[in-house]
CSV table of C-alpha atoms in Angstrom, one decimal:
chain,number,residue,atom,x,y,z
A,1,MET,CA,216.6,9.6,-25.8
A,2,ARG,CA,218.1,11.9,-23.2
A,3,GLU,CA,221.2,9.7,-23.1
A,4,PHE,CA,221.7,10.2,-26.8
A,5,PHE,CA,221.5,14.0,-26.6
A,6,THR,CA,224.0,14.1,-23.7
A,7,SER,CA,226.4,11.7,-25.3
A,8,TYR,CA,226.4,13.5,-28.7
A,9,GLN,CA,225.8,17.1,-27.5
A,10,ASP,CA,229.0,18.5,-29.2
A,11,GLU,CA,228.3,16.7,-32.5
A,12,LEU,CA,224.7,17.8,-32.5
A,13,LEU,CA,225.7,21.4,-31.8
A,14,GLN,CA,228.3,21.3,-34.6
A,15,THR,CA,225.9,19.8,-37.0
A,16,SER,CA,223.3,22.5,-36.2
A,17,ILE,CA,225.8,25.2,-36.7
A,18,THR,CA,227.1,23.7,-40.0
A,19,ILE,CA,223.6,23.4,-41.4
A,20,ILE,CA,222.7,27.0,-40.4
A,21,ILE,CA,225.9,28.3,-42.0
A,22,LEU,CA,225.4,26.3,-45.2
A,23,VAL,CA,221.8,27.5,-45.4
A,24,ILE,CA,223.0,31.1,-45.2
A,25,VAL,CA,225.8,30.4,-47.8
A,26,ARG,CA,223.2,28.8,-50.0
A,27,TYR,CA,221.0,31.8,-49.7
A,28,ILE,CA,223.9,34.2,-50.6
A,29,PHE,CA,225.0,32.1,-53.6
A,30,HIS,CA,221.4,31.8,-54.9
A,31,LYS,CA,220.9,35.6,-54.5
A,32,ALA,CA,224.2,36.2,-56.3
A,33,ALA,CA,223.4,33.9,-59.2
A,34,ARG,CA,220.0,35.4,-59.6
A,35,LYS,CA,221.5,38.9,-59.5
A,36,VAL,CA,224.1,37.9,-62.2
A,37,GLY,CA,221.2,36.4,-64.2
A,38,VAL,CA,219.1,39.6,-64.0
A,39,LEU,CA,222.0,42.0,-64.6
A,40,SER,CA,223.2,40.1,-67.6
A,41,ASP,CA,219.7,39.6,-68.8
A,42,PHE,CA,220.0,35.8,-68.8
A,43,ASN,CA,217.1,33.4,-69.4
A,44,THR,CA,215.6,32.2,-66.1
A,45,VAL,CA,216.1,28.6,-67.1
A,46,ARG,CA,219.8,29.2,-67.3
A,47,THR,CA,219.8,30.8,-63.9
A,48,THR,CA,217.8,27.9,-62.4
A,49,LEU,CA,220.3,25.5,-63.8
A,50,ILE,CA,223.2,27.2,-62.2
A,51,ILE,CA,221.3,27.3,-58.9
A,52,LYS,CA,220.9,23.5,-59.2
A,53,TYR,CA,224.7,23.2,-59.6
A,54,ILE,CA,225.2,25.3,-56.5
A,55,ASN,CA,222.8,23.0,-54.6
A,56,VAL,CA,224.7,19.9,-55.6
A,57,VAL,CA,228.1,21.4,-54.6
A,58,LEU,CA,226.8,22.6,-51.3
A,59,SER,CA,225.2,19.2,-50.6
A,60,ILE,CA,228.5,17.5,-51.2
A,61,LEU,CA,230.2,20.0,-49.0
A,62,LEU,CA,227.6,19.4,-46.2
A,63,LEU,CA,228.2,15.7,-46.4
A,64,ALA,CA,231.9,16.1,-46.2
A,65,ILE,CA,231.7,18.4,-43.2
A,66,LEU,CA,229.2,16.2,-41.4
A,67,SER,CA,231.4,13.2,-41.9
A,68,LEU,CA,234.2,15.2,-40.2
A,69,VAL,CA,231.9,16.3,-37.3
A,70,TRP,CA,230.6,12.8,-36.6
A,71,GLY,CA,234.1,11.2,-36.8
A,72,VAL,CA,233.7,8.9,-39.8
A,73,ASN,CA,236.7,6.6,-40.2
A,74,PHE,CA,238.6,8.1,-43.2
A,75,ASN,CA,240.2,4.8,-44.1
A,76,ASP,CA,236.8,3.2,-44.7
A,77,LEU,CA,235.4,6.4,-46.3
A,78,GLY,CA,238.5,6.6,-48.5
A,79,LEU,CA,238.0,3.0,-49.7
A,80,VAL,CA,234.3,3.6,-50.5
A,81,LEU,CA,235.0,6.9,-52.3
A,82,SER,CA,237.9,5.5,-54.3
A,83,SER,CA,235.7,2.6,-55.4
A,84,VAL,CA,232.8,4.9,-56.3
A,85,PHE,CA,235.1,7.3,-58.2
A,86,ALA,CA,236.7,4.4,-60.0
A,87,VAL,CA,233.3,3.1,-61.2
A,88,ILE,CA,232.2,6.6,-62.2
A,89,GLY,CA,235.5,7.3,-63.9
A,90,VAL,CA,235.3,4.1,-66.0
A,91,ALA,CA,231.6,4.8,-66.8
A,92,LEU,CA,232.3,8.4,-67.9
A,93,PHE,CA,235.6,7.8,-69.6
A,94,ALA,CA,233.9,7.5,-73.0
A,95,GLN,CA,231.6,10.4,-72.1
A,96,TRP,CA,234.3,13.0,-71.1
A,97,SER,CA,232.7,15.5,-73.4
A,98,ILE,CA,229.5,15.5,-71.3
A,99,LEU,CA,231.5,16.7,-68.3
A,100,SER,CA,233.4,19.3,-70.4
A,101,ASN,CA,230.1,20.6,-71.8
A,102,ILE,CA,228.5,20.9,-68.3
A,103,THR,CA,231.6,22.8,-67.1
A,104,ALA,CA,231.6,25.0,-70.2
A,105,GLY,CA,227.9,25.7,-69.6
A,106,VAL,CA,228.7,27.0,-66.1
A,107,ILE,CA,231.6,29.1,-67.3
A,108,LEU,CA,229.5,30.5,-70.2
A,109,PHE,CA,226.8,31.4,-67.7
A,110,PHE,CA,229.1,33.7,-65.8
A,111,SER,CA,231.3,35.0,-68.6
A,112,PHE,CA,229.6,34.6,-71.9
A,113,PRO,CA,229.0,38.1,-73.4
A,114,TYR,CA,226.1,36.9,-75.6
A,115,LYS,CA,222.5,36.1,-74.7
A,116,ILE,CA,219.4,34.5,-76.3
A,117,GLY,CA,218.3,36.6,-79.2
A,118,ASP,CA,221.8,37.8,-80.2
A,119,ARG,CA,223.0,37.3,-83.7
A,120,ILE,CA,226.5,35.7,-83.7
A,121,LYS,CA,229.0,34.3,-86.1
A,122,ILE,CA,231.1,31.3,-85.1
A,123,LEU,CA,234.6,31.7,-86.6
A,124,ASN,CA,235.2,28.0,-87.3
A,125,LYS,CA,237.1,27.4,-90.6
A,126,ASP,CA,235.6,23.9,-91.1
A,127,PHE,CA,232.0,24.8,-90.2
A,128,PRO,CA,231.4,28.6,-90.2
A,129,THR,CA,228.0,29.4,-88.7
A,130,GLU,CA,226.0,32.5,-88.5
A,131,GLY,CA,222.6,32.9,-86.8
A,132,ILE,CA,220.6,33.9,-83.8
A,133,ILE,CA,221.0,32.2,-80.4
A,134,GLU,CA,217.7,30.6,-79.8
A,135,ASP,CA,218.4,28.8,-76.6
A,136,ILE,CA,221.3,28.0,-74.2
A,137,LYS,CA,221.1,24.6,-72.6
A,138,VAL,CA,223.3,22.5,-70.3
A,139,PHE,CA,225.3,20.8,-73.0
A,140,HIS,CA,224.7,22.9,-76.1
A,141,MET,CA,223.3,26.0,-77.7
A,142,HIS,CA,220.6,26.2,-80.4
A,143,ILE,CA,221.4,28.6,-83.2
A,144,ARG,CA,218.8,29.4,-85.9
A,145,THR,CA,220.4,30.3,-89.3
A,146,ASP,CA,218.9,32.6,-91.8
A,147,GLU,CA,217.8,29.6,-93.9
A,148,GLY,CA,215.8,28.4,-90.9
A,149,GLU,CA,218.1,25.5,-89.9
A,150,LEU,CA,218.4,24.8,-86.2
A,151,ILE,CA,222.1,24.1,-85.4
A,152,THR,CA,223.0,22.5,-82.1
A,153,TYR,CA,226.5,23.6,-81.1
A,154,PRO,CA,228.3,22.1,-78.0
A,155,ASN,CA,229.1,24.5,-75.2
A,156,ASN,CA,232.8,23.5,-74.9
A,157,LEU,CA,233.4,24.6,-78.5
A,158,PHE,CA,232.3,28.2,-77.6
A,159,LEU,CA,235.3,28.3,-75.2
A,160,GLN,CA,237.7,27.1,-77.9
A,161,ILE,CA,236.5,28.9,-81.0
A,162,GLY,CA,236.1,32.6,-81.7
A,163,VAL,CA,232.6,34.0,-81.7
A,164,THR,CA,231.6,37.5,-82.8
A,165,LYS,CA,228.4,39.4,-82.2
A,166,ILE,CA,226.9,40.8,-85.3
A,167,ASP,CA,225.1,44.2,-85.0
A,168,LYS,CA,221.6,44.2,-86.2
A,169,GLU,CA,222.2,47.3,-88.4
A,170,SER,CA,225.2,45.8,-90.1
A,171,HIS,CA,223.3,42.5,-90.8
A,172,ASP,CA,220.3,44.4,-92.2
A,173,ASP,CA,222.7,46.5,-94.5
A,174,ALA,CA,224.3,43.3,-95.7
A,175,THR,CA,221.0,41.7,-96.6
A,176,ASP,CA,219.7,44.8,-98.2
A,177,SER,CA,222.7,45.0,-100.6
A,178,ILE,CA,222.1,41.4,-101.8
């Protein structure tokens, strides 16, 4: 055992430093995501989802750095990764919208000016929708219309189509005049 530690002393030290740094970075990112969630008054489920995304990205980064530290042969690693990505690419080719909705969900978390409970109007000429945001999920949003219908709207469309927030007073005035 002592032989192992003396032979791989540099690699073990670099691994320890890498893990410590990534734990600190993880803590900072988690704290920042929670702060954005609190300041923007986001649902805790949404904040937890973003934290899971952060964990996945940092885990992949940790594996990449550790493979560099331990001297993995990049020719072999490149062959394995290219094969894995080819299989994943073929499997997800028909499901590209899933990836775009996940990406849109992350973007909406940090930049979407609306939150659960807001009344919005989606400015889509083919399918105009007005209602209250009931929930924001990974792939879609739930919007409850005045008629009680629950509409599931994909996240990636929120980045492509105009959305306006309707003030509660102006909506009440409009319904009173009808």
